Amino acid sequence: MGLPELPIAGLQWIEPTVYRDERGCFFESFNERVFAELVGMPVRFVQDNQSLSRRGVLRGLHFQQMRPQGKLVRVLRGEVFDVVVDLRAGSPSYGQHVSVTMSAAEPRQLWIPPGFAHGFLVLSDEAELLYKTTDYWDPADERAIRWNDPDLAIAWPTGTEPLLSAKDRSAPSFAQARPVTV
Ligand SMILES: Cc1cn([C@H]2C[C@H](O)[C@@H](COP(=O)(O)OP(=O)(O)O[C@H]3O[C@@H](C)C(=O)[C@@H](O)[C@H]3O)O2)c(=O)[nH]c1=O
């Protein structure tokens, strides 16, 4: 089966070669040279983030305005519904989103270039995510967009209200977001 489609320019799957033997498996979870070749430009990661969340937790949609972060996302445990929204100034797909299901069973990673809002919903009992970022977290610069904004109309696979942080519960609308210059 092929990789799920990523119909917004700049988004990319990174799929490591997995070597399996009787002991288990091995793969390079990050190789700077291979990564730069795949995305066609040198990228410098400065921070690794890891989070553990329970079923029904939704984190997002988050971005940084002046110091946008490119993110290389992978699921270490469990399964999530991951969403990115294009906020890049002048992008033909501005305001459009892509949603994908990612699971630890598949070692593929999602490259999200700077200028996207990002969020995910946990579909398994627990999910652990690890993502590299191209800029540092800047609490004064972080922004959020409400997960269920009617303009974005994201088809989250949840029948019930997700578990949100207080910050995400009071996130502003998409209409209030400003484009991100990258
Ligand atoms: C994002 C971040 C948070 N923190 C701290 C602040 C706070 O006390 C605690 C939890 O922060 P948050 O509630 O913002 O965590 P969380 O809701 O998981 O935020 C993350 O969501 C996903 C969707 C992303 O894409 C990330 O960039 C990030 O925004 O961790 C850091 O120390 N460094 C960081 O880079």
Short mmCIF file of C-alpha atoms and ligand atoms in Angstrom, two decimals:
data_model
loop_
_atom_site.label_atom_id
_atom_site.label_comp_id
_atom_site.label_asym_id
_atom_site.label_seq_id
_atom_site.Cartn_x
_atom_site.Cartn_y
_atom_site.Cartn_z
CA MET A 1 0.00 0.00 0.00
CA GLY A 2 1.32 3.48 -0.85
CA LEU A 3 1.70 6.34 1.57
CA PRO A 4 -1.40 8.43 2.30
CA GLU A 5 -1.56 11.44 0.03
CA LEU A 6 -0.27 14.81 1.27
CA PRO A 7 -1.96 17.28 -1.08
CA ILE A 8 -0.27 20.43 0.27
CA ALA A 9 3.11 21.42 -1.16
CA GLY A 10 6.00 21.09 1.29
CA LEU A 11 4.50 18.35 3.44
CA GLN A 12 6.38 15.11 3.09
CA TRP A 13 6.54 11.58 4.41
CA ILE A 14 9.94 10.39 5.56
CA GLU A 15 10.06 6.62 5.45
CA PRO A 16 13.14 4.96 6.90
CA THR A 17 14.37 1.60 5.66
CA VAL A 18 13.59 -0.95 8.35
CA TYR A 19 15.97 -3.87 8.79
CA ARG A 20 14.29 -6.84 10.40
CA ASP A 21 15.94 -9.97 11.76
CA GLU A 22 15.27 -12.60 14.40
CA ARG A 23 16.15 -10.08 17.15
CA GLY A 24 13.62 -7.51 16.05
CA CYS A 25 14.29 -4.52 13.82
CA PHE A 26 16.60 -1.55 13.28
CA PHE A 27 16.19 1.73 11.44
CA GLU A 28 17.79 5.14 11.34
CA SER A 29 15.15 7.33 12.90
CA PHE A 30 17.03 10.44 11.75
CA ASN A 31 19.89 10.99 9.34
CA GLU A 32 20.62 14.64 8.58
CA ARG A 33 22.10 13.96 5.15
CA VAL A 34 19.29 11.69 3.97
CA PHE A 35 16.68 14.08 5.36
CA ALA A 36 18.20 17.11 3.59
CA GLU A 37 18.22 15.19 0.30
CA LEU A 38 14.60 14.16 0.70
CA VAL A 39 13.28 17.64 1.51
CA GLY A 40 15.66 19.33 -0.91
CA MET A 41 17.18 21.78 1.55
CA PRO A 42 19.36 21.77 4.64
CA VAL A 43 17.26 21.81 7.79
CA ARG A 44 18.63 22.36 11.26
CA PHE A 45 16.72 20.90 14.16
CA VAL A 46 17.30 22.50 17.56
CA GLN A 47 14.76 20.86 19.87
CA ASP A 48 13.17 17.44 20.41
CA ASN A 49 9.74 17.29 22.03
CA GLN A 50 8.11 14.22 23.49
CA SER A 51 4.60 13.91 24.83
CA LEU A 52 2.45 11.15 26.23
CA SER A 53 -1.31 11.46 26.06
CA ARG A 54 -4.38 9.44 26.93
CA ARG A 55 -7.13 8.35 24.55
CA GLY A 56 -9.30 11.26 23.53
CA VAL A 57 -6.67 13.92 24.23
CA LEU A 58 -6.43 16.58 21.56
CA ARG A 59 -3.39 18.87 21.51
CA GLY A 60 -3.60 21.76 19.07
CA LEU A 61 -3.84 23.50 16.79
CA HIS A 62 -0.53 25.20 17.58
CA PHE A 63 1.96 27.39 15.72
CA GLN A 64 4.49 30.15 16.32
CA GLN A 65 3.95 33.47 14.58
CA MET A 66 7.38 35.06 14.26
CA ARG A 67 9.57 32.03 14.90
CA PRO A 68 7.74 29.31 12.97
CA GLN A 69 8.83 25.77 13.73
CA GLY A 70 9.25 23.06 11.11
CA LYS A 71 8.38 19.73 12.76
CA LEU A 72 9.40 16.18 12.04
CA VAL A 73 6.76 14.10 13.77
CA ARG A 74 6.73 10.43 14.63
CA VAL A 75 4.60 8.22 16.83
CA LEU A 76 6.58 6.07 19.24
CA ARG A 77 3.56 4.36 20.76
CA GLY A 78 -0.11 4.18 19.89
CA GLU A 79 -2.06 5.88 17.13
CA VAL A 80 -3.06 9.47 16.44
CA PHE A 81 -5.09 11.49 13.97
CA ASP A 82 -2.68 14.24 13.01
CA VAL A 83 -3.71 17.51 11.41
CA VAL A 84 -1.77 20.35 9.81
CA VAL A 85 -3.18 23.66 8.59
CA ASP A 86 -1.33 25.75 6.02
CA LEU A 87 -0.80 29.26 7.42
CA ARG A 88 2.05 30.28 5.11
CA ALA A 89 1.63 33.82 3.83
CA GLY A 90 0.93 33.78 0.09
CA SER A 91 0.48 30.01 -0.06
CA PRO A 92 -2.09 28.87 -2.66
CA SER A 93 -3.31 26.38 -0.06
CA TYR A 94 -3.55 28.92 2.79
CA GLY A 95 -6.25 27.82 5.24
CA GLN A 96 -6.39 24.29 3.86
CA HIS A 97 -5.61 21.32 6.05
CA VAL A 98 -4.37 17.77 5.71
CA SER A 99 -5.25 15.01 8.16
CA VAL A 100 -3.48 11.66 8.42
CA THR A 101 -3.54 8.71 10.77
CA MET A 102 -0.12 7.85 12.16
CA SER A 103 0.75 4.84 14.25
CA ALA A 104 3.79 3.35 15.92
CA ALA A 105 3.23 0.23 13.82
CA GLU A 106 4.49 2.21 10.80
CA PRO A 107 7.82 3.96 11.33
CA ARG A 108 7.08 6.72 8.82
CA GLN A 109 7.50 10.31 9.92
CA LEU A 110 5.70 13.44 8.81
CA TRP A 111 7.72 16.50 7.80
CA ILE A 112 5.78 19.70 8.41
CA PRO A 113 7.68 22.73 7.12
CA PRO A 114 7.58 26.02 9.05
CA GLY A 115 4.32 27.95 8.69
CA PHE A 116 1.74 25.28 9.56
CA ALA A 117 -0.48 24.91 12.60
CA HIS A 118 -0.30 21.40 14.05
CA GLY A 119 -2.47 19.25 16.27
CA PHE A 120 -3.37 15.67 16.97
CA LEU A 121 -6.06 13.52 18.57
CA VAL A 122 -5.14 10.29 20.37
CA LEU A 123 -6.98 7.24 19.00
CA SER A 124 -5.33 4.54 21.13
CA ASP A 125 -5.34 4.02 24.93
CA GLU A 126 -2.11 6.04 25.06
CA ALA A 127 0.07 7.71 22.47
CA GLU A 128 3.62 8.91 22.69
CA LEU A 129 4.91 11.37 20.12
CA LEU A 130 8.43 12.55 19.42
CA TYR A 131 9.01 15.50 17.15
CA LYS A 132 12.04 17.50 16.21
CA THR A 133 11.62 21.25 15.69
CA THR A 134 13.61 23.76 13.64
CA ASP A 135 13.25 26.59 16.13
CA TYR A 136 13.01 26.88 19.89
CA TRP A 137 9.76 27.09 21.76
CA ASP A 138 8.94 30.71 22.45
CA PRO A 139 6.02 31.00 24.87
CA ALA A 140 5.46 34.64 23.94
CA ASP A 141 5.20 33.73 20.26
CA GLU A 142 3.03 30.61 20.47
CA ARG A 143 -0.46 30.83 18.99
CA ALA A 144 -3.40 28.49 18.80
CA ILE A 145 -6.47 28.00 16.65
CA ARG A 146 -9.61 26.32 17.97
CA TRP A 147 -9.63 22.63 17.01
CA ASN A 148 -13.26 22.67 15.84
CA ASP A 149 -13.21 25.96 13.98
CA PRO A 150 -16.10 25.93 11.49
CA ASP A 151 -14.02 27.58 8.75
CA LEU A 152 -11.44 24.81 8.93
CA ALA A 153 -14.12 22.08 9.17
CA ILE A 154 -11.68 19.34 10.17
CA ALA A 155 -13.35 15.90 10.27
CA TRP A 156 -11.93 14.78 13.63
CA PRO A 157 -12.83 11.13 14.28
CA THR A 158 -14.38 11.76 17.66
CA GLY A 159 -17.98 11.51 18.73
CA THR A 160 -17.35 13.08 22.10
CA GLU A 161 -15.70 16.26 23.29
CA PRO A 162 -11.91 15.69 23.32
CA LEU A 163 -9.72 16.30 26.36
CA LEU A 164 -8.14 19.72 25.88
CA SER A 165 -5.76 21.94 27.82
CA ALA A 166 -7.26 25.10 29.30
CA LYS A 167 -5.28 27.06 26.72
CA ASP A 168 -6.69 25.03 23.84
CA ARG A 169 -10.24 25.29 25.19
CA SER A 170 -10.06 29.06 24.84
CA ALA A 171 -8.12 29.18 21.58
CA PRO A 172 -9.15 31.86 19.08
CA SER A 173 -10.80 31.19 15.73
CA PHE A 174 -9.05 30.63 12.41
CA ALA A 175 -10.37 34.03 11.25
CA GLN A 176 -8.32 35.65 14.00
CA ALA A 177 -5.07 33.96 12.90
CA ARG A 178 -2.55 35.94 10.89
CA PRO A 179 -0.57 34.41 8.04
CA VAL A 180 2.93 33.26 8.94
CA THR A 181 5.84 34.66 6.93
CA VAL A 182 8.37 31.91 6.29
C1 LIG B 1 5.56 23.35 23.48
C2 LIG B 1 6.44 23.38 24.73
C3 LIG B 1 5.87 23.35 26.00
N1 LIG B 1 6.65 23.38 27.11
C4 LIG B 1 6.01 23.32 28.43
C5 LIG B 1 4.95 24.38 28.68
C6 LIG B 1 3.91 23.67 29.51
O1 LIG B 1 4.22 23.80 30.89
C7 LIG B 1 4.03 22.20 29.13
C8 LIG B 1 2.94 21.72 28.21
O2 LIG B 1 2.88 22.61 27.11
P1 LIG B 1 1.66 22.57 26.09
O3 LIG B 1 0.39 22.43 26.82
O4 LIG B 1 1.80 23.77 25.19
O5 LIG B 1 1.97 21.23 25.27
P2 LIG B 1 1.25 20.72 23.95
O6 LIG B 1 -0.18 21.08 23.99
O7 LIG B 1 1.59 19.30 23.77
O8 LIG B 1 1.94 21.61 22.82
C9 LIG B 1 2.43 21.02 21.65
O9 LIG B 1 1.33 20.65 20.83
C10 LIG B 1 1.68 20.05 19.59
C11 LIG B 1 0.40 19.80 18.82
C12 LIG B 1 2.71 20.81 18.84
O10 LIG B 1 2.75 20.80 17.60
C13 LIG B 1 3.80 21.42 19.63
O11 LIG B 1 4.54 22.37 18.88
C14 LIG B 1 3.34 22.01 20.93
O12 LIG B 1 2.62 23.22 20.68
O13 LIG B 1 5.32 22.07 28.51
C15 LIG B 1 8.02 23.43 27.02
O14 LIG B 1 8.75 23.46 28.04
N2 LIG B 1 8.61 23.46 25.78
C16 LIG B 1 7.87 23.42 24.64
O15 LIG B 1 8.45 23.42 23.50
#
